[in-house]
PDB file of C-alpha atoms in Angstrom:
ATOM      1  CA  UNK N  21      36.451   4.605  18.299  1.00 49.00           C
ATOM      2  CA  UNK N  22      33.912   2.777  20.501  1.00 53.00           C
ATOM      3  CA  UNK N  23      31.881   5.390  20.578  1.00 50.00           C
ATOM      4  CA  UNK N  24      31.743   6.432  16.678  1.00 46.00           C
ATOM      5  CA  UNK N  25      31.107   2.939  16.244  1.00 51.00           C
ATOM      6  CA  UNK N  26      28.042   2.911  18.429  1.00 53.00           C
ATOM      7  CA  UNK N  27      26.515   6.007  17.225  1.00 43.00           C
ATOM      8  CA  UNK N  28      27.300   4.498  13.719  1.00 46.00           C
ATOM      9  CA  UNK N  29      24.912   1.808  14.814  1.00 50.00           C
ATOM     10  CA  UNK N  30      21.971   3.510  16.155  1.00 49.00           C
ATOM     11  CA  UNK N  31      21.844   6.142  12.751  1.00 46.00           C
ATOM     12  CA  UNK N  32      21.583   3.346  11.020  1.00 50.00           C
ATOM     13  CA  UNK N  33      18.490   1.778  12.637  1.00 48.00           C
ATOM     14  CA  UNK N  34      17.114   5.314  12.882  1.00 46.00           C
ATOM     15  CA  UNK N  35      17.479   5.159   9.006  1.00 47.00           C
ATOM     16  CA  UNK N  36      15.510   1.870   8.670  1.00 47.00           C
ATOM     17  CA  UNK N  37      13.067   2.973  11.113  1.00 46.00           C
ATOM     18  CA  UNK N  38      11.994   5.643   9.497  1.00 46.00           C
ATOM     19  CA  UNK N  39      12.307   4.248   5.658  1.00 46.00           C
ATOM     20  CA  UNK N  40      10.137   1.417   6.989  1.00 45.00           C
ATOM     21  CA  UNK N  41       7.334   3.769   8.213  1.00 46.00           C
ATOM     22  CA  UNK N  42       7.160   6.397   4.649  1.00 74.00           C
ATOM     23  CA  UNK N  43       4.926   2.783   2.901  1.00 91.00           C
ATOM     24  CA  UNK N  44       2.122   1.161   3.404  1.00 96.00           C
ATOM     25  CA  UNK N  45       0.947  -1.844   1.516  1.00 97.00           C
ATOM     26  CA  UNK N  46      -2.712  -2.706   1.388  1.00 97.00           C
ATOM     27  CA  UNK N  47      -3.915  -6.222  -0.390  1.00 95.00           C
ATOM     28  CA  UNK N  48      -6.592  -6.775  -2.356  1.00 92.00           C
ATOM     29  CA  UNK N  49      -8.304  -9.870  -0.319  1.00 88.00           C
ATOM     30  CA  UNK N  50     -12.026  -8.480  -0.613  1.00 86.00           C
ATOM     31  CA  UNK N  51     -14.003 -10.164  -3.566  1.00 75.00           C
ATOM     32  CA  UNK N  52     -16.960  -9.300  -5.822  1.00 65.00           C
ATOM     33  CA  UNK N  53     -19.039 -12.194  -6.220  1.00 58.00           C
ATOM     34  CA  UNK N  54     -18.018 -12.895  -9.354  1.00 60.00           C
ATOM     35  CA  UNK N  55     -14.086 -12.411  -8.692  1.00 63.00           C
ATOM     36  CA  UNK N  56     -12.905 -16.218  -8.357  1.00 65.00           C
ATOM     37  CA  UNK N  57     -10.023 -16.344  -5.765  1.00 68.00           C
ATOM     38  CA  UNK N  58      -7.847 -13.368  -4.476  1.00 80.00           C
ATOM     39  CA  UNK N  59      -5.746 -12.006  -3.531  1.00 89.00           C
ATOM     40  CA  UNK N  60      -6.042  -9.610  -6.340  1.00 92.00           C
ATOM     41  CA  UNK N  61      -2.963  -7.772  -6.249  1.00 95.00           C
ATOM     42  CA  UNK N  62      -1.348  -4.619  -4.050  1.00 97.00           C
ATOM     43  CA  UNK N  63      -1.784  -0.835  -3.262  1.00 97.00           C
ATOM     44  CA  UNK N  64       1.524   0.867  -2.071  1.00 98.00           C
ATOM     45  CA  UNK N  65       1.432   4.317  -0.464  1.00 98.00           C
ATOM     46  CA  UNK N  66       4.534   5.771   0.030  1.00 97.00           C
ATOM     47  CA  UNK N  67       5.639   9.518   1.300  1.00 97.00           C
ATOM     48  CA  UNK N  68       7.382  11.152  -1.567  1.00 96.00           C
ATOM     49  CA  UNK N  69       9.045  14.331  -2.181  1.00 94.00           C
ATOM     50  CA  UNK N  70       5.981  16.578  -3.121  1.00 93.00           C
ATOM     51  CA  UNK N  71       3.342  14.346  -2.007  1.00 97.00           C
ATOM     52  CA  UNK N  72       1.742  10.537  -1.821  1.00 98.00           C
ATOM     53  CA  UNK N  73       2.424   7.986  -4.415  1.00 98.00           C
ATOM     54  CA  UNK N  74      -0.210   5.355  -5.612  1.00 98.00           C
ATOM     55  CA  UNK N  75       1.610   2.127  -6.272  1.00 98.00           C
ATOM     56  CA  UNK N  76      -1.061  -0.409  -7.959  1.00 98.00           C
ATOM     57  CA  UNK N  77       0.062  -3.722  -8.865  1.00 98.00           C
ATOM     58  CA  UNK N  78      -2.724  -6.324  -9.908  1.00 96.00           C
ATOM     59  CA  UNK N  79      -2.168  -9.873  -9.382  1.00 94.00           C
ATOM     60  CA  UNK N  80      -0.936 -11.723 -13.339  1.00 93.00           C
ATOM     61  CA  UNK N  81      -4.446 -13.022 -14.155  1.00 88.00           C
ATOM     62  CA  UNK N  82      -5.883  -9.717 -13.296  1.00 91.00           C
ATOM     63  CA  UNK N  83      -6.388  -6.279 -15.330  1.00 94.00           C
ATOM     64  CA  UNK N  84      -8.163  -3.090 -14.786  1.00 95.00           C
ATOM     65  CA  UNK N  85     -11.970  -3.156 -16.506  1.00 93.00           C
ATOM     66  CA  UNK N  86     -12.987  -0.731 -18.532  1.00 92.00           C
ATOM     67  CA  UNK N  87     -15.178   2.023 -16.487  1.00 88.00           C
ATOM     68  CA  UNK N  88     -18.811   1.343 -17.263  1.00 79.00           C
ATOM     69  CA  UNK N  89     -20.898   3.302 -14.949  1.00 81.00           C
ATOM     70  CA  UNK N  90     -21.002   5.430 -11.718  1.00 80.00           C
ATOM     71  CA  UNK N  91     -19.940   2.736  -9.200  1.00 80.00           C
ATOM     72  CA  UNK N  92     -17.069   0.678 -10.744  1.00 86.00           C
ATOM     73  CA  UNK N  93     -13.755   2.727 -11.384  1.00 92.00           C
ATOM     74  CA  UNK N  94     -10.485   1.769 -11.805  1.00 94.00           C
ATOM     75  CA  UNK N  95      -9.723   3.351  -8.105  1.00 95.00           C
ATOM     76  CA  UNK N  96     -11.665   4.789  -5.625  1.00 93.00           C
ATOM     77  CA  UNK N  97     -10.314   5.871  -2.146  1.00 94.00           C
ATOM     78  CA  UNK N  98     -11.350   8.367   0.402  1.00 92.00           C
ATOM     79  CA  UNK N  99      -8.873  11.002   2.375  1.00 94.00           C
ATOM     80  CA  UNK N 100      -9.448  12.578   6.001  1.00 94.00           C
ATOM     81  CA  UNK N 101     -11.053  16.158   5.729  1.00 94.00           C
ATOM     82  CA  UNK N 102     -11.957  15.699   2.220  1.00 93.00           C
ATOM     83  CA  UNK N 103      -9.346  17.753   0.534  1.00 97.00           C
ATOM     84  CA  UNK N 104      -9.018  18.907  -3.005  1.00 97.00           C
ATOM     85  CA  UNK N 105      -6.816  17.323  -5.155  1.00 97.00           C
ATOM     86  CA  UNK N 106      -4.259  17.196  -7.696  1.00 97.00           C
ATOM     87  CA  UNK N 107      -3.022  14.354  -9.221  1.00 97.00           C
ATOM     88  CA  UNK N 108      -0.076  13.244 -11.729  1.00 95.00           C
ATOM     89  CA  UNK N 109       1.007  11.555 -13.621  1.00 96.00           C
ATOM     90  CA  UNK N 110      -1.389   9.898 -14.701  1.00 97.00           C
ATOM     91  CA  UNK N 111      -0.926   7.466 -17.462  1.00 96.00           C
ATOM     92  CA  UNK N 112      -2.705   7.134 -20.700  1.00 95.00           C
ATOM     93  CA  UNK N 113      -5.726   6.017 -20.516  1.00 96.00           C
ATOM     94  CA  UNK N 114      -6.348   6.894 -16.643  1.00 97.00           C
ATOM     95  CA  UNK N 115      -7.954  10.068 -15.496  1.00 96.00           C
ATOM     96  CA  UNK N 116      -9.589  11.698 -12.462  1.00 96.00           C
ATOM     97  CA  UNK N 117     -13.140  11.986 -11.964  1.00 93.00           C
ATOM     98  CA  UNK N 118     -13.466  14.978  -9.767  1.00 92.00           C
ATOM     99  CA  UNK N 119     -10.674  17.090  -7.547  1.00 96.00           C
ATOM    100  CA  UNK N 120     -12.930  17.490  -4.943  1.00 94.00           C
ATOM    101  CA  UNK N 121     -14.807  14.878  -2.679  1.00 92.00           C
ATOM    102  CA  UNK N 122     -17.972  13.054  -2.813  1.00 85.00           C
ATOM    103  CA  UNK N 123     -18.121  12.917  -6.695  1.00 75.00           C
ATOM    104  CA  UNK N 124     -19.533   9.018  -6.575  1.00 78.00           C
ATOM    105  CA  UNK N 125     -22.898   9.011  -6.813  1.00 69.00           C
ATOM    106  CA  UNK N 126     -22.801   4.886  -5.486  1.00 71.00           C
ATOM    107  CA  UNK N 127     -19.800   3.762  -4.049  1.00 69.00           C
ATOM    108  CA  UNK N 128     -18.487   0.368  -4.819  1.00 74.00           C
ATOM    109  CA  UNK N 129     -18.460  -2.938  -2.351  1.00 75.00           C
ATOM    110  CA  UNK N 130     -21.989  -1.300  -1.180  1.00 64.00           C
ATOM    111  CA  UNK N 131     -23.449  -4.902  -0.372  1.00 56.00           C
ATOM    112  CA  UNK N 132     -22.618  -4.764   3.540  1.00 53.00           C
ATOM    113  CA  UNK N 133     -24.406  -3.548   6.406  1.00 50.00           C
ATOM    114  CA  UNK N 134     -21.895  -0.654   6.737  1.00 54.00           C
ATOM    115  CA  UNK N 135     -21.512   0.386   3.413  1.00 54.00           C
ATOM    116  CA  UNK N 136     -18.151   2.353   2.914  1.00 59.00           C
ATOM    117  CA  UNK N 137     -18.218   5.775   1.016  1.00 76.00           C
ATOM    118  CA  UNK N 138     -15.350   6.646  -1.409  1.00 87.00           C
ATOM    119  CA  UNK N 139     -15.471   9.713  -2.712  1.00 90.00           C
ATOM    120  CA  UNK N 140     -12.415   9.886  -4.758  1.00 94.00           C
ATOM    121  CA  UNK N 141     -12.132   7.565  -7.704  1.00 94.00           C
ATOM    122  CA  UNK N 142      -9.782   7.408 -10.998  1.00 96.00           C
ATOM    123  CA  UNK N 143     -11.469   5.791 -14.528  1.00 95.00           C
ATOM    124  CA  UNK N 144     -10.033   4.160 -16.673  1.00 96.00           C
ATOM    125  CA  UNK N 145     -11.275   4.757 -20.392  1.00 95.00           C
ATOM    126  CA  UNK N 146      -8.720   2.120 -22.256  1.00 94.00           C
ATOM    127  CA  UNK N 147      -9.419  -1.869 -22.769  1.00 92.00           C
ATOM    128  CA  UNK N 148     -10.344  -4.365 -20.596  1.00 91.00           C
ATOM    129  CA  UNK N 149      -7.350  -7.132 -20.505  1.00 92.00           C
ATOM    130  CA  UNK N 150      -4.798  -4.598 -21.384  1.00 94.00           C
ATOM    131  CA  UNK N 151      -3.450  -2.781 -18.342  1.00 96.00           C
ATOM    132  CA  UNK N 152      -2.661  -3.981 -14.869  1.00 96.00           C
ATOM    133  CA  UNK N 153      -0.610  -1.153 -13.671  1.00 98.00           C
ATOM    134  CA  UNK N 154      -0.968   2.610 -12.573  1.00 98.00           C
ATOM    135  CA  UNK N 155       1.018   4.386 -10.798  1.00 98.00           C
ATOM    136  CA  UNK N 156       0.589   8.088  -9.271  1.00 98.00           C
ATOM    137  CA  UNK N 157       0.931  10.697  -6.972  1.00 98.00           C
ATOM    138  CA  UNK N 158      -1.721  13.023  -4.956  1.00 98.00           C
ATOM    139  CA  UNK N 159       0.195  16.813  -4.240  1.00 98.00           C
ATOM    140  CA  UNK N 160       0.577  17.641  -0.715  1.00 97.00           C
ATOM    141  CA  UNK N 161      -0.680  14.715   0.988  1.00 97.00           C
ATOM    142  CA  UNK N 162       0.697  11.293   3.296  1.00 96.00           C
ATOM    143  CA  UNK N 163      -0.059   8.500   4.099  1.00 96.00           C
ATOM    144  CA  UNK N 164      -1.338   9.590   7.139  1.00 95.00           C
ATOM    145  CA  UNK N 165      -4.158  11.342   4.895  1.00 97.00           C
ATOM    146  CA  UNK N 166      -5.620   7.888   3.718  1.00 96.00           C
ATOM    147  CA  UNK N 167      -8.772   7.100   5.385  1.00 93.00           C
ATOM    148  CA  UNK N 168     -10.418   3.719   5.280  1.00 90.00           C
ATOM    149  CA  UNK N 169     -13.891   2.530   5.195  1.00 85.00           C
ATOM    150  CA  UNK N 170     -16.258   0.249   7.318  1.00 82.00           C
ATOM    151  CA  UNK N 171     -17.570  -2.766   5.537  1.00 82.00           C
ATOM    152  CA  UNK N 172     -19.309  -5.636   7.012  1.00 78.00           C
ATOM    153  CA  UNK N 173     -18.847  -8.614   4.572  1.00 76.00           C
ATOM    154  CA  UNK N 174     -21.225 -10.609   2.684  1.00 67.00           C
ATOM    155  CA  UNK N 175     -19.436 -11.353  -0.609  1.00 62.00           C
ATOM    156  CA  UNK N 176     -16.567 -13.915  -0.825  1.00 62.00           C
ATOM    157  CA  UNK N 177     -15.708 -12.770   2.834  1.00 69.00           C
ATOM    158  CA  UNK N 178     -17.198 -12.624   6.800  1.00 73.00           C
ATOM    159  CA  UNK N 179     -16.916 -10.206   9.751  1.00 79.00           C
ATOM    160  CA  UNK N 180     -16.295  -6.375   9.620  1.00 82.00           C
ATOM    161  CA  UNK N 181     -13.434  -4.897   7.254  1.00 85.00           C
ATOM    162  CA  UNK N 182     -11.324  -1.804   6.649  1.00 88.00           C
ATOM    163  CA  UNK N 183     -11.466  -1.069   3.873  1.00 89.00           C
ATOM    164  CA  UNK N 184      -8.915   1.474   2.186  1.00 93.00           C
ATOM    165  CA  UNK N 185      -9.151   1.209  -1.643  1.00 94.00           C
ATOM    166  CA  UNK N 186     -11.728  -0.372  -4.481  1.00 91.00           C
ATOM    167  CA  UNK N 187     -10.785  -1.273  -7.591  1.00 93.00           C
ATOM    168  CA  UNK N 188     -12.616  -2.905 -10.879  1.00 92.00           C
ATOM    169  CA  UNK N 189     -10.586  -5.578 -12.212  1.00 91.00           C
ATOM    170  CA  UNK N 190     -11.318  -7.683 -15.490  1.00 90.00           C
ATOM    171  CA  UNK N 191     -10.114 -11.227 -16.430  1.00 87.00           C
ATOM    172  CA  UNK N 192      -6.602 -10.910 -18.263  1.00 89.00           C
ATOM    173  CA  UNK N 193      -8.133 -12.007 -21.884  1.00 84.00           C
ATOM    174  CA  UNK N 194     -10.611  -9.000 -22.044  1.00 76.00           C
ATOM    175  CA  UNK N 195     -13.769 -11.293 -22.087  1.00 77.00           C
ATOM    176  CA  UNK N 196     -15.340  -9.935 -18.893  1.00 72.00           C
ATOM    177  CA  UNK N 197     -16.229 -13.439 -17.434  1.00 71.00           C
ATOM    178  CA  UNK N 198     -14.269 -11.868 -14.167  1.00 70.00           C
ATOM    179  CA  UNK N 199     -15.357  -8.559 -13.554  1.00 73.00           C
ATOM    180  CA  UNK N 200     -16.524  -6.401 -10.849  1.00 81.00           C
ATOM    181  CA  UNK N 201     -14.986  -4.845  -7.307  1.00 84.00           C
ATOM    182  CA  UNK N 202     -12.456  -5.870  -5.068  1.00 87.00           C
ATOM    183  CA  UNK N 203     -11.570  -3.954  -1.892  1.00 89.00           C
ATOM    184  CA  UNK N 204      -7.940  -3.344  -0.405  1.00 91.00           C
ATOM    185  CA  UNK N 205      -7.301  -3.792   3.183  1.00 92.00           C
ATOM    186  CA  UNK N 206      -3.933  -2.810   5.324  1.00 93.00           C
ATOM    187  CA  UNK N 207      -1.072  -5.470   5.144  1.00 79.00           C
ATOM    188  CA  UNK N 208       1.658  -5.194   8.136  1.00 73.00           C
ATOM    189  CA  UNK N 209       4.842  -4.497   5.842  1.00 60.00           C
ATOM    190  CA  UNK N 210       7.128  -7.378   5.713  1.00 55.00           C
ATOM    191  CA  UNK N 211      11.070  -6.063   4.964  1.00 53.00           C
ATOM    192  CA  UNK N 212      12.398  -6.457   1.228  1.00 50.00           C
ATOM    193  CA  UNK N 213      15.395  -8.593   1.206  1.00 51.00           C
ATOM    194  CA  UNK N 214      17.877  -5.349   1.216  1.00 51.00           C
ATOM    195  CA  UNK N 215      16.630  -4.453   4.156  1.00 47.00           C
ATOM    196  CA  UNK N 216      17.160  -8.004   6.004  1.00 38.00           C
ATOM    197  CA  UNK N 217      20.255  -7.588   5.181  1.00 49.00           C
ATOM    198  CA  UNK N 218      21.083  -3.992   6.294  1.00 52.00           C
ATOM    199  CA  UNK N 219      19.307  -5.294  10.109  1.00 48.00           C
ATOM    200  CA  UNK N 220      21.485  -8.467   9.957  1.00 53.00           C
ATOM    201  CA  UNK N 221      24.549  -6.043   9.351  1.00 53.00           C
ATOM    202  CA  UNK N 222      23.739  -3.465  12.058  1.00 52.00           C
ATOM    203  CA  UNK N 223      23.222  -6.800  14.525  1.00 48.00           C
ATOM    204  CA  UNK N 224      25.960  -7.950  13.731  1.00 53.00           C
ATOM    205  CA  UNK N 225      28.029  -4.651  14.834  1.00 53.00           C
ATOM    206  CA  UNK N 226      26.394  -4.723  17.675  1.00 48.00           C
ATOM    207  CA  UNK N 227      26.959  -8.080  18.562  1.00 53.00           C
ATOM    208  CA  UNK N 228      31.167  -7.707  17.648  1.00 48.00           C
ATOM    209  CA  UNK N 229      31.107  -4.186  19.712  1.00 56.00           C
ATOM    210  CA  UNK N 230      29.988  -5.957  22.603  1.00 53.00           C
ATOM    211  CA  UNK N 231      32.680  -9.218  22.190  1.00 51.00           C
ATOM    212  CA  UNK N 232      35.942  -5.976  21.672  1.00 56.00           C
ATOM    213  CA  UNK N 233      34.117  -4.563  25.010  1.00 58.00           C
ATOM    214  CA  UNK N 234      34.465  -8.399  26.875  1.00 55.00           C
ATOM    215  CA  UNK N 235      37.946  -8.988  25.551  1.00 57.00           C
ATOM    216  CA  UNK N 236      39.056  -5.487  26.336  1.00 56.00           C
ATOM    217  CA  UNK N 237      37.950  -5.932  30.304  1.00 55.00           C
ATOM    218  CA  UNK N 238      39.394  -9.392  30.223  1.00 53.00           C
ATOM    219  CA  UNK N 239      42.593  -7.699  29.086  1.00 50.00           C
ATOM    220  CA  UNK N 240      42.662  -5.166  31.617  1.00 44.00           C
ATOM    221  CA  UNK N 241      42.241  -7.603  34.591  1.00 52.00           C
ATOM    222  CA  UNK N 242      45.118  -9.909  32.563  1.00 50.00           C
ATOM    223  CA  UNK N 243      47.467  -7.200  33.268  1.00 49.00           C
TER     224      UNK N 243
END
């Protein structure tokens, strides 16, 4: 019983372990000049069935802008080996500007010595002030396909960034007073409550295995 109990334990943290590693959250903490104070919101990648899932989340006073010209989308990233893609769903109002890489004629967040080079990017064709959410997935590809840029900071931030993901936000009222790019960067994941609670639990097996293992000896010499 010992023993089931034990190899109970360690499936268990095998499971976290690897849930914990399918995501990765990157913060929007790199502003445009114009941006007032971040962070702006979050980009989630997670492994899915199928493929890679784009989470975005902007922060409440945030939205996406409405795509004006070739360097300020709604999304741009950039993958290792420069696949071609396919991409879905994507929601109203959201589409892809090219399957295949390099489409951006001038990247965004091109103020630093090191200017990064997306070469994917997603517009988005609907009203400034409206929409603050988007949510899809890229076919075939991980998390370990994201690939981040180099930017050396002059805007809003110092020193030399990763950069992973750009995105064009807008003030929430639509008046474009707030507008321009903001850059993601990786954020070590911190556990979601459920998952406290699932360590706490497989401690505390571990913990009561070891105190039936003292009193058990401590029986054995009784006798």
């Amino acid at each position: 019983m010992g023993k089931l109990n034990r190899l109970a334990a360690i499936a268990a943290l095998a499971m976290l372990a690897s849930g914990s590693a399918s995501a990765s959250v990157y913060t929007m903490d790199i502003a445009c000049v114009l941006c007032g104070t971040g962070p702006y919101g979050t980009v989630t990648a997670t492994d899915v069935a199928g493929g890679l899932q784009i989470d975005v989340e902007l922060a409440p006073t945030v939205t996406f802008h409405t795509n004006q010209n070739a360097n300020q989308h709604a999304l741009a990233f950039d993958l290792l080996g420069n696949p071609t893609i396919s991409v879905s769903p994507l929601p109203s109002g959201f589409s892809l500007v090219s399957t295949a890489a390099g489409s951006i004629a001038a990247p965004p967040l091109t103020s630093g010595g090191a200017n990064p080079e997306f070469e994917y990017a997603i517009n988005f064709s609907g009203s400034s002030g409206t929409v603050s959410s988007l949510i899809f997935t890229i076919a075939g590809l991980t998390t370990a396909s994201l690939e981040s840029q180099t930017y050396n900071c002059t805007e809003g931030c110092s020193g030399t960034k990763n950069l992973f993901f750009a995105v064009d936000i807008s003030n929430v009222d639509g008046t474009n007073t707030l507008t321009g790019n903001v850059g993601a960067t990786f954020s070590p994941a911190v556990p979601e409550p459920s998952t406290w609670a699932m360590m706490i639990l497989g401690f505390f097996g571990v913990g009561f295995m070891a105190y039936r293992r003292k009193n058990q000896g401590s029986a054995f010499r009784i006798a």
